[in-house]
Coordinates of C-alpha atoms in Angstrom, one line a residue:
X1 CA 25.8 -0.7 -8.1
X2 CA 23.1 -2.7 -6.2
X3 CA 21.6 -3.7 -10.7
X4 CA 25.5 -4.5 -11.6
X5 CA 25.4 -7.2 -8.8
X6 CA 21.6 -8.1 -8.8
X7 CA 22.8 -12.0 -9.5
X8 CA 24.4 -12.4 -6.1
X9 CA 21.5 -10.9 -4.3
X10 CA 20.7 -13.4 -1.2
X11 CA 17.2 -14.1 -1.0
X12 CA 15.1 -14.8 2.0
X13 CA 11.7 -14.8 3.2
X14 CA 10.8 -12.3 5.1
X15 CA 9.7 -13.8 9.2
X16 CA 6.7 -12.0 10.4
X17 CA 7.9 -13.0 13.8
X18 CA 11.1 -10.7 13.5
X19 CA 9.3 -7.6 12.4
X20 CA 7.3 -7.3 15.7
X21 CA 9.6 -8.6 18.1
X22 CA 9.9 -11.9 19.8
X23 CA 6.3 -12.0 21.7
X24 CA 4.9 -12.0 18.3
X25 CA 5.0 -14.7 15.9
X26 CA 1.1 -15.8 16.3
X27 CA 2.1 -18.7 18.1
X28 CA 0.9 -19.3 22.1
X29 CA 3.8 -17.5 23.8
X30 CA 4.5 -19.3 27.4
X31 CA 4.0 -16.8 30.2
X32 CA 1.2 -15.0 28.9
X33 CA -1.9 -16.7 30.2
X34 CA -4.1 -18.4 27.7
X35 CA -7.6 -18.2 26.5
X36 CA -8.7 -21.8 25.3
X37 CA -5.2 -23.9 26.0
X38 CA -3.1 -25.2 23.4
X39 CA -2.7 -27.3 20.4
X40 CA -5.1 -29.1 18.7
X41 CA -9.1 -27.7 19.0
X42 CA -10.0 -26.1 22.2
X43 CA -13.6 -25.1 21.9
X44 CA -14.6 -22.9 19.1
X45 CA -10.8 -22.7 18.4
X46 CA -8.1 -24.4 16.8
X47 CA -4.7 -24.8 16.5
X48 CA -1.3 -26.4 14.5
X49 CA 1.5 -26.7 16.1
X50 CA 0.7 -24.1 18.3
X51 CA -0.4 -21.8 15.9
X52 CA -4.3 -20.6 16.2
X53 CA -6.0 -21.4 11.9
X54 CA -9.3 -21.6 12.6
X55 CA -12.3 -20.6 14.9
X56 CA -15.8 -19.3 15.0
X57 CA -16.1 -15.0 15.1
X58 CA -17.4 -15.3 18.4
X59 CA -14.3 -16.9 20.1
X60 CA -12.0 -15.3 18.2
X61 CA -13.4 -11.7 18.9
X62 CA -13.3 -13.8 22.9
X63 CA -9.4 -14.3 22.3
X64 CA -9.0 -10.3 21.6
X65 CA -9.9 -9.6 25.4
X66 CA -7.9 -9.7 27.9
X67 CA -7.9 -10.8 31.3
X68 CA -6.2 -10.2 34.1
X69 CA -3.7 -13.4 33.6
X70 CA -4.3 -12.8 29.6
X71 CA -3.3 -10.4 27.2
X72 CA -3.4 -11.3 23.1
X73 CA -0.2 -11.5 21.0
X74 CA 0.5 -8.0 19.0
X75 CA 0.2 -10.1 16.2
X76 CA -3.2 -11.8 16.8
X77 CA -4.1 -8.1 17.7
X78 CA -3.1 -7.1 14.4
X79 CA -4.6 -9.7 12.1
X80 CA -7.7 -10.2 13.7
X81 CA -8.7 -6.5 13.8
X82 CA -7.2 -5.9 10.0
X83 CA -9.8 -9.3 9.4
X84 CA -12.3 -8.8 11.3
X85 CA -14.0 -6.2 9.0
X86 CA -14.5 -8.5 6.4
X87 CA -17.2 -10.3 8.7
X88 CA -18.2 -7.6 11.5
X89 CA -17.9 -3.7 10.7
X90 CA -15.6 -2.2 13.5
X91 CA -18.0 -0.3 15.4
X92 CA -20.2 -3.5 15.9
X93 CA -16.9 -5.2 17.1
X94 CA -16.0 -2.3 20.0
X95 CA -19.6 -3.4 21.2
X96 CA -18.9 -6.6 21.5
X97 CA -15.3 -5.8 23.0
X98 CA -17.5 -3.5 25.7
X99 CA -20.4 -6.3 26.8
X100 CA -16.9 -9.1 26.8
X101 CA -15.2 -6.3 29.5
X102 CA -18.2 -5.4 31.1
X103 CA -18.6 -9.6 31.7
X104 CA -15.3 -10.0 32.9
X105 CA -15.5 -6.6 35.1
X106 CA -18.6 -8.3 37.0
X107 CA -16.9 -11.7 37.4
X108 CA -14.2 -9.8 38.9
X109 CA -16.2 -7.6 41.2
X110 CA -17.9 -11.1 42.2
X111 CA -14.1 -12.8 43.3
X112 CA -13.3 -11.4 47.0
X113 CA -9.3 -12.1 46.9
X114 CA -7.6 -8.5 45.9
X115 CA -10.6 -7.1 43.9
X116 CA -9.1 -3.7 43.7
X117 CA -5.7 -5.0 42.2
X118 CA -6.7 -7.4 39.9
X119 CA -9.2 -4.7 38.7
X120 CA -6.9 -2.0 37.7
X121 CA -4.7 -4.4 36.3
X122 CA -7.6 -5.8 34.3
X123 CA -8.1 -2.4 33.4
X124 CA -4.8 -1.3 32.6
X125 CA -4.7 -4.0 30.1
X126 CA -8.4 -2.9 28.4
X127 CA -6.7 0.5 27.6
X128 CA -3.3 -1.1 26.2
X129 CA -5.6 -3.2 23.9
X130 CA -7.8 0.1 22.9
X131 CA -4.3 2.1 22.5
X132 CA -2.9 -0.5 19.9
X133 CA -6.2 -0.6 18.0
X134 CA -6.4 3.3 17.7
X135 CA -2.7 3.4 16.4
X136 CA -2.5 0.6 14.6
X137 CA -6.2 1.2 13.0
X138 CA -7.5 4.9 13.8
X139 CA -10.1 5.7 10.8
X140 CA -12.0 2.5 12.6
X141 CA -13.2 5.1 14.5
X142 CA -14.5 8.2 12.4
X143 CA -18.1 7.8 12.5
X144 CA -19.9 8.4 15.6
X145 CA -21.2 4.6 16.2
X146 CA -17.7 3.9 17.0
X147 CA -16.7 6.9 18.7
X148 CA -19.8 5.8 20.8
X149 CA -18.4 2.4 21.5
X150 CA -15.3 3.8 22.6
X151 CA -16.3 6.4 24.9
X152 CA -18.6 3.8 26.5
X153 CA -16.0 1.1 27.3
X154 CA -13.4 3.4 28.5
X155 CA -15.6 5.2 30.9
X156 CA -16.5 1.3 32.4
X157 CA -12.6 1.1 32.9
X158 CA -11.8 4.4 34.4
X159 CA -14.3 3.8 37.2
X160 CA -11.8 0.9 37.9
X161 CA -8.9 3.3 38.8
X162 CA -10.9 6.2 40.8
X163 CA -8.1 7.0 43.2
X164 CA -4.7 7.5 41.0
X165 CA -6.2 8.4 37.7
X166 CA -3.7 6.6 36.2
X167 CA -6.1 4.2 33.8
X168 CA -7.6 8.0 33.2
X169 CA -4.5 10.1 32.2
X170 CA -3.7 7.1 29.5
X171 CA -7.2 7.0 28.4
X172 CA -6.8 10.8 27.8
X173 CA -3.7 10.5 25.9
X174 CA -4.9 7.7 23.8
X175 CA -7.7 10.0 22.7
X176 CA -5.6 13.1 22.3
X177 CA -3.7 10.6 19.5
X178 CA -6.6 9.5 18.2
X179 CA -8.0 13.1 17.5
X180 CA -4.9 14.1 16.1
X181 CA -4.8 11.0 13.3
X182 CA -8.3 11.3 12.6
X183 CA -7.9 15.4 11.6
X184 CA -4.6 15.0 10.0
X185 CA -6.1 12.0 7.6
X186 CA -9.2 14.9 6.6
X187 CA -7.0 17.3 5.9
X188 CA -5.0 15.2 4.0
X189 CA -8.0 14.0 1.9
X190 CA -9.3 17.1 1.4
X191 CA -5.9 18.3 0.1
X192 CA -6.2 15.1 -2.7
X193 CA -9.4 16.3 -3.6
X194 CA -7.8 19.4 -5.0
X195 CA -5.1 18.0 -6.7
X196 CA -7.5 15.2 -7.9
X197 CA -6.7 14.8 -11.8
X198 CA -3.3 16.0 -13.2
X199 CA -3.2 18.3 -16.4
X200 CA -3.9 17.0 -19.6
X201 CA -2.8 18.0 -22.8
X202 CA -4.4 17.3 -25.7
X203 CA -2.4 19.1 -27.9
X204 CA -3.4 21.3 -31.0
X205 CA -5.4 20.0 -33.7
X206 CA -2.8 18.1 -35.8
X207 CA 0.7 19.8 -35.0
X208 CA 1.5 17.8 -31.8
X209 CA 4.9 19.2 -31.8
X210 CA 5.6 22.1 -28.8
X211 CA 7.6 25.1 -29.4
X212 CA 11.3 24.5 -29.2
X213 CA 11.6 26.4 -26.5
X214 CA 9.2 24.7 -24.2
X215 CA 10.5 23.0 -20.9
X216 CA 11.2 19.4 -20.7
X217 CA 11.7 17.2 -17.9
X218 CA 16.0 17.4 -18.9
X219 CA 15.3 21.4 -18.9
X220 CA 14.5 20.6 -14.8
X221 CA 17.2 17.8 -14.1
X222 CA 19.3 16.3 -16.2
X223 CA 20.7 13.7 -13.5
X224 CA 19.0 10.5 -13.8
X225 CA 19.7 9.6 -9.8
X226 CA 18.6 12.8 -8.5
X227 CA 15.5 12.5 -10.7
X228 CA 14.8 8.8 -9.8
X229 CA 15.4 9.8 -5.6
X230 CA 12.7 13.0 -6.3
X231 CA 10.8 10.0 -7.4
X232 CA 11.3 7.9 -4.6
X233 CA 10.3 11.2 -2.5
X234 CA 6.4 11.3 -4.1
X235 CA 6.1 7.8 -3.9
X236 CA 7.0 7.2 0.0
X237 CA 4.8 10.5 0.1
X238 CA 2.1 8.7 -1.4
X239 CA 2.1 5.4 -0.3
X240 CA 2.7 7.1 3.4
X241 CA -1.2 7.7 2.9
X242 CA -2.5 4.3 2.6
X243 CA -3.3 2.0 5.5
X244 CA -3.8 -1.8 6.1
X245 CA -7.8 -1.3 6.2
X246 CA -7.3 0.8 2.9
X247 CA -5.9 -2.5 1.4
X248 CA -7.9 -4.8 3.3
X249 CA -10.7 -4.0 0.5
X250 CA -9.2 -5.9 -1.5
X251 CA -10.8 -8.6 0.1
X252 CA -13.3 -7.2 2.3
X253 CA -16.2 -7.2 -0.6
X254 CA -19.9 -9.1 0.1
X255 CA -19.2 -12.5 0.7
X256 CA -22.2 -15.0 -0.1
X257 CA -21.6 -16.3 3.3
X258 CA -21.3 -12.9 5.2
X259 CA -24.6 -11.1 5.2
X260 CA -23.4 -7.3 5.7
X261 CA -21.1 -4.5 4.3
X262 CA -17.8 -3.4 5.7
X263 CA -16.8 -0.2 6.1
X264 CA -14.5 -0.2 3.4
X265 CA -17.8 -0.6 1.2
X266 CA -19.3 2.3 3.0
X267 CA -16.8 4.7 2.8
X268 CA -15.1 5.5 -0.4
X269 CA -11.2 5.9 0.5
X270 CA -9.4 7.5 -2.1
X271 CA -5.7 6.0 -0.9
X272 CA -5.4 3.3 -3.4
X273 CA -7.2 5.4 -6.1
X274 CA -4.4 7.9 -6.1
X275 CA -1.5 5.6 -5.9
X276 CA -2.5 3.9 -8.9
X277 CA -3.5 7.0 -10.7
X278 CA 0.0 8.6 -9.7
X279 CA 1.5 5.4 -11.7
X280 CA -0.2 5.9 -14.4
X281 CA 0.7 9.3 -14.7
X282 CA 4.1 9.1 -14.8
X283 CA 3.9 6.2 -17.6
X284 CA 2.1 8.7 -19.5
X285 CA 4.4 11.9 -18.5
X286 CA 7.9 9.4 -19.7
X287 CA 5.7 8.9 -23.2
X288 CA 4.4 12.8 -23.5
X289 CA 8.5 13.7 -22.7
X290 CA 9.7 11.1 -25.7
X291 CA 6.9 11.4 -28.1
X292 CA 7.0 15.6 -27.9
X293 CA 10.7 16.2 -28.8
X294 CA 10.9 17.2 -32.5
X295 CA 14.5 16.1 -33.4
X296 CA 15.7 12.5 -33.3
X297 CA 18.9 13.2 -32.0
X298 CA 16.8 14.7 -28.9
X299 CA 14.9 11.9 -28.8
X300 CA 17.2 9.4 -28.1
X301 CA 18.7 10.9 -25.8
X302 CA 15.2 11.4 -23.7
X303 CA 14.8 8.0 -24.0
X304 CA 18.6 6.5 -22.7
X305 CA 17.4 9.8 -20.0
X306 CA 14.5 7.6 -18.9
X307 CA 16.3 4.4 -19.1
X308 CA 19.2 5.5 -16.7
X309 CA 16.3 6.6 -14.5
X310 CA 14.9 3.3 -14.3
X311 CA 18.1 2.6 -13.4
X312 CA 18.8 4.4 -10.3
X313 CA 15.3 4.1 -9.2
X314 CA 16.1 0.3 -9.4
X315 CA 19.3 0.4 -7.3
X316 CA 17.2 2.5 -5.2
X317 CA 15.0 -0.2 -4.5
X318 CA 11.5 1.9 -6.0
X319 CA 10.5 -0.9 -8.1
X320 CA 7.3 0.8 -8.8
X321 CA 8.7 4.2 -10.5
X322 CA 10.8 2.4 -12.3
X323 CA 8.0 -0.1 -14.1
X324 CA 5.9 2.9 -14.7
X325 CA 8.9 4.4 -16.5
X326 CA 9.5 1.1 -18.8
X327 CA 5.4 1.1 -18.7
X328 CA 5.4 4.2 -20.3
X329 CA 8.2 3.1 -22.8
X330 CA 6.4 0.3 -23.9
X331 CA 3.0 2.1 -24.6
X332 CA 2.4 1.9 -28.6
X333 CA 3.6 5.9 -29.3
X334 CA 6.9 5.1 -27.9
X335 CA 7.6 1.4 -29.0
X336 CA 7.0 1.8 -32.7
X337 CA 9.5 4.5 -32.8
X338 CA 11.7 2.1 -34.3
X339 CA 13.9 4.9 -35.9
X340 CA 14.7 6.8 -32.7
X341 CA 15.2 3.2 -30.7
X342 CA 17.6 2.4 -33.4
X343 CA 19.9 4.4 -32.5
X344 CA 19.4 4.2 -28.4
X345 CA 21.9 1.9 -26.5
X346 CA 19.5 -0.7 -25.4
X347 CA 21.7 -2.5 -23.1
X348 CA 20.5 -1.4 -20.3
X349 CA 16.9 -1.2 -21.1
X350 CA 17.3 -5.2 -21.8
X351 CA 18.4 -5.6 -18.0
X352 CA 15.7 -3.7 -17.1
X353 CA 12.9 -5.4 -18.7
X354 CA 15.0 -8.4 -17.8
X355 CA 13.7 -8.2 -14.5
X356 CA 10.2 -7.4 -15.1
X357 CA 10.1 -9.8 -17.4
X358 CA 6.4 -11.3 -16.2
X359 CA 7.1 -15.0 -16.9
X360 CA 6.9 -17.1 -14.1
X361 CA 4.1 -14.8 -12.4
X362 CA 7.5 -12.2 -12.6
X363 CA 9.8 -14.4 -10.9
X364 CA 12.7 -11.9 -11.5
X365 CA 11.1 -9.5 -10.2
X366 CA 9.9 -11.3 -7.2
X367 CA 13.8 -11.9 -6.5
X368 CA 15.2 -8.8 -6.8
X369 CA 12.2 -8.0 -4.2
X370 CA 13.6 -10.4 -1.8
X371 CA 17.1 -9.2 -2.2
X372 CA 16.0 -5.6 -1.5
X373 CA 14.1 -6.6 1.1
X374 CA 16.9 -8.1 3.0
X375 CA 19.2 -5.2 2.6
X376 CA 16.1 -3.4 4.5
X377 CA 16.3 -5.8 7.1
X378 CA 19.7 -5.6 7.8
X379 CA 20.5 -1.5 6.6
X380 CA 22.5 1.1 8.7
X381 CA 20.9 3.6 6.8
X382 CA 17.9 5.1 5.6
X383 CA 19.0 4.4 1.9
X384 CA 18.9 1.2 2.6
X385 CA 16.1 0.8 4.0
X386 CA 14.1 1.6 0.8
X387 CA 11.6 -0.8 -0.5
X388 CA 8.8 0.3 -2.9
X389 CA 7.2 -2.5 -4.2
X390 CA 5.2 -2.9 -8.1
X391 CA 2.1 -1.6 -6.5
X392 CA -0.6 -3.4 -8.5
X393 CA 1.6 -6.8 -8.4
X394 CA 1.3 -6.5 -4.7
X395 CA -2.3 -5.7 -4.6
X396 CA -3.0 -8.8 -7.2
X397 CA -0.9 -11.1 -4.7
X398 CA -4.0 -9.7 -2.0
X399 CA -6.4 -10.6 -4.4
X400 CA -5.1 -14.3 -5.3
X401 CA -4.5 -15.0 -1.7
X402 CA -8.4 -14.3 -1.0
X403 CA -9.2 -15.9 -4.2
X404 CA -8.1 -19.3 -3.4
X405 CA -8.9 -19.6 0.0
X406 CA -12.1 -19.2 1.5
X407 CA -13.1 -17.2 4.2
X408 CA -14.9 -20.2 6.2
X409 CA -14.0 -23.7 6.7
X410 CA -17.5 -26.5 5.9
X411 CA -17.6 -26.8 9.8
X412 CA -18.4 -23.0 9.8
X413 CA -15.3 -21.7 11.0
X414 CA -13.2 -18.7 10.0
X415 CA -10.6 -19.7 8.3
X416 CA -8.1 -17.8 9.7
X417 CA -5.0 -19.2 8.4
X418 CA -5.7 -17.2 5.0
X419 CA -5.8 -13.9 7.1
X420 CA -2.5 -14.7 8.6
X421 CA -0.7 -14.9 5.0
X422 CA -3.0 -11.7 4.1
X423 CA -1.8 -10.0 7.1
X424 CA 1.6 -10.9 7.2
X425 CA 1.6 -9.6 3.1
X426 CA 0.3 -6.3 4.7
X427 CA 2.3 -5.7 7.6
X428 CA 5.1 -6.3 5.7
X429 CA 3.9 -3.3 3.0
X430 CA 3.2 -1.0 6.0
X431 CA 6.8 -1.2 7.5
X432 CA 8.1 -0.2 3.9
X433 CA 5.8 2.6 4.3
X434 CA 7.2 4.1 7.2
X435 CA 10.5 4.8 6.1
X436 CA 11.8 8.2 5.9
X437 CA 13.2 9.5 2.9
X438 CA 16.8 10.3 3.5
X439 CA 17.3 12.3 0.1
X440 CA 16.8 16.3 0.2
X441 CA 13.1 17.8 -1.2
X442 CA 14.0 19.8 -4.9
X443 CA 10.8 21.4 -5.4
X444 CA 11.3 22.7 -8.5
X445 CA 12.0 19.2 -9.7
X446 CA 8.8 17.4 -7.8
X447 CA 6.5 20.5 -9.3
X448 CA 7.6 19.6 -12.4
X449 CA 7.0 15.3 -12.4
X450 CA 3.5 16.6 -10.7
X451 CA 2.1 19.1 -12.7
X452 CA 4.0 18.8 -16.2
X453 CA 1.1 18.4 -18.6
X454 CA 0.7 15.2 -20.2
X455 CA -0.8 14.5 -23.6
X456 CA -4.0 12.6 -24.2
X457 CA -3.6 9.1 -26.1
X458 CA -4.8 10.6 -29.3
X459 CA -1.9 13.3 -28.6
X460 CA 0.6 11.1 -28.3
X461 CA 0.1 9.0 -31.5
X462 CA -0.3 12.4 -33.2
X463 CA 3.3 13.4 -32.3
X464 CA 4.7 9.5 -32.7
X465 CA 3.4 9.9 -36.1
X466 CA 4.6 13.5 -36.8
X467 CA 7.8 12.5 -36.0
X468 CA 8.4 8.7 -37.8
X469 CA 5.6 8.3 -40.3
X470 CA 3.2 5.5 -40.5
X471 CA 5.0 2.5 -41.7
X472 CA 2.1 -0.5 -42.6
X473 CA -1.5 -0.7 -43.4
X474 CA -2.5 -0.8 -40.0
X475 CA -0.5 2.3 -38.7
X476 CA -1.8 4.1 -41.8
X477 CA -5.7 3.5 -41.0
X478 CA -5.1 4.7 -37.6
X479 CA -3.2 7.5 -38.6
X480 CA -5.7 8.4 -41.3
X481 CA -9.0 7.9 -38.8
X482 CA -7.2 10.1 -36.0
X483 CA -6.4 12.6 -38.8
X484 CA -10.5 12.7 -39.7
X485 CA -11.2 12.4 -35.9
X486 CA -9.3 15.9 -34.7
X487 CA -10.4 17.5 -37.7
X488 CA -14.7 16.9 -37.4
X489 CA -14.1 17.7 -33.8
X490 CA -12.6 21.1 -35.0

């Protein structure tokens, strides 16, 4: 199994370049046409060995528009526009877009050689640029500024291609697309708003315990891989719903330097929110299932359950189920169980936290990433394709790359190399996004990981307590002041 041979995993680095395609490493690609020439600084730009690091926001947002012997590489297109926001809200950048087109339009109309042709095909590459920033970035565009911007650049264009309608049928698809993201990300945030906060139990006043009849999660499933691929099936679910602006807050906060808000700051997005509130349940939903089982004997077995869970969700390659799992082992009600652990076969569990061993800034971890990574890369299948990263290590990998590099160089520029790194980091997260999950829905199974009550923190040391009795001063204090605490509030 892909943890038995976790040791001979190869590890590589993932190349930007060969997730787009071979037009799209961010270098100058020959062929292309040019804005600003080539290495070393050209104007407000410059460049390393071909590769554009720096520039002011006005000749960057320049380099975004094409020409008719110009069009930007996808992956300029990409990081720039993911970027941008931290300096210029979107809808101000369309208008800058428009008054760039509308300038090139007239120095066209100007030219007398072939001012039809070189029109449309001006045009044609306006709308290409506008298609790959509606589907690469749609929510850019749900307030009515930007909407605004939109509609007012592509009616400039289509007066460019009056007598095929071709620049207008793709104009009118684009938007069709456009409409459709934009009312299937409402509905799905309305749907989240329902479903908001999970149940909580609180359990009864001092007896923690449940009936014996109650369900348990081994009740539902009692397969450890079929459990850990229902789990793989919420997480792609939920991580499905976040998108490279929704982690581009991260970094996209005030700046001293940048006088204005994004609209990440404006506009609350409840993506990340509920990705890390999902982890956090099912820590707590592993501790309610160990800490609420009366015998021992049962015990035990929940918790070697959960560890063969990890497991599978490991071989997997859904790193982040399985660290809420151990997560949810390790919390205080479930580690000082020492009875219960003393009779678990903790083999496996030692492997486990093995690799999330955080020393190193989680250097096994981080290699058994890059293994499963490359197995993506190079999969026949959909199963191995899988790659669910440790959510909040990725986000805190954002957050150290913005930390320690500024946003602008001392001569003013943007320094764009960091948004690069940022935007290679993201890109990379959003192809393990779109994966399909190749393993059948069990409802029964997902209702249960997703609306199982979970007990409260006071709950759970109630039960951990109930069942192995305090065993120093410390434990007996807390146990004593929890005892006093349930009873007043009766």
């Amino acid at each position: 199994m892909f943890l038995e041979h976790q040791e001979t995993m190869p590890q590589t680095s993932v190349v930007f370049s060969s997730i787009l395609g071979p037009s799209c490493s961010g270098q100058v690609q020959p062929g292309m046409g040019e804005r600003g020439g080539g290495a070393g600084s050209s104007g407000d730009l410059v460049f390393q060995d071909g590769r554009l690091i720096s520039g002011s926001l006005e000749a960057l947002m320049e380099r975004l528009v094409p020409t008719v012997d110009y069009y930007p590489d996808r992956t300029y297109i990409f990081t720039f526009l993911l970027s941008s926001r931290v300096f210029i809200p979107p809808h101000d950048l369309l208008g800058r877009v428009g008054q760039i087109c509308l300038e090139q339009r007239q120095q066209l109309e100007a030219g007398s050689d072939k001012v039809k042709a070189r029109l449309k095909s001006f045009s044609a590459k306006i709308v290409q640029l506008l298609k790959e920033w509606t589907e690469a970035f749609p929510y850019d565009f749900q307030d009515e500024k930007a909407m605004a911007e939109l509609k007012a650049i592509t009616h400039r264009v289509t007066q460019c291609d009056e007598e095929n309608g071709t620049v207008k049928k793709a104009i009118a698809q684009m938007t069709q697309s456009l409409l459709l993201s934009l009312a299937a990300r409402s509905q799905l945030q309305e749907l989240r708003e329902k479903l908001r906060s999970p149940a909580m139990d609180k359990g009864p006043i001092l007896k923690a315990k449940p009936p014996a009849a109650q369900k348990d999660i081994l009740g539902v499933c009692c397969d450890p891989l079929v459990l850990a691929q229902q789990l793989t099936h919420i997480e792609l679910e939920r991580v499905n719903s976040i998108h490279p602006e929704d982690l581009m807050q991260i970094v996209s906060h005030m700046d001293s330097r940048d006088k204005h808000r994004c609209r990440g700051d404006l506009i609350k997005t409840y993506s990340l929110e509920a990705y890390d509130n999902w982890f956090n349940c099912l820590s707590m939903l592993v501790a309610t299932e160990v800490c609420r089982v009366v015998k021992k004997k049962h015990r035990t077995r929940m918790l070697e359950f959960f560890i063969d869970v990890a497991r599978e969700c490991f071989n997997i390659g859904n790193f982040n189920s399985m660290m809420a799992i151990i997560s949810g082992m390790n919390l205080s009600p479930v580690a000082r169980l020492k009875k219960t652990w003393s009779k678990v076969k903790t083999a496996k569990f030692d492997v486990l936290e093995h690799h999330m061993d955080p020393s190193s800034n989680f250097c096994n971890y981080r290699t058994a990433l890059q293994g499963a990574t490359q197995r993506s890369q190079m999969a026949n299948s959909s199963r191995e394709k899988i790659v669910i990263p440790v959510f909040n290590l990725f986000v805190k990998d954002i957050y150290f790359l913005h930390k320690i590099h500024t946003n602008h160089l001392p001569n003013g520029h943007i320094n764009f190399k960091k948004f690069w790194d940022i935007s290679r980091q993201i890109h990379e997260f959003m192809t393990w996004t779109q994966v399909e999950c190749p393993f059948e829905k069990d409802k029964k199974i997902q209702s249960y990981l997703l609306t199982a009550p979970i007990y409260s923190e006071e709950a759970l040391f109630i039960a951990s307590f109930e069942s192995e009795g305090p065993e120093n001063h410390m434990e007996k204090d807390s146990w004593k002041t929890l005892r006093t605490t349930l009873l007043n509030r009766a």
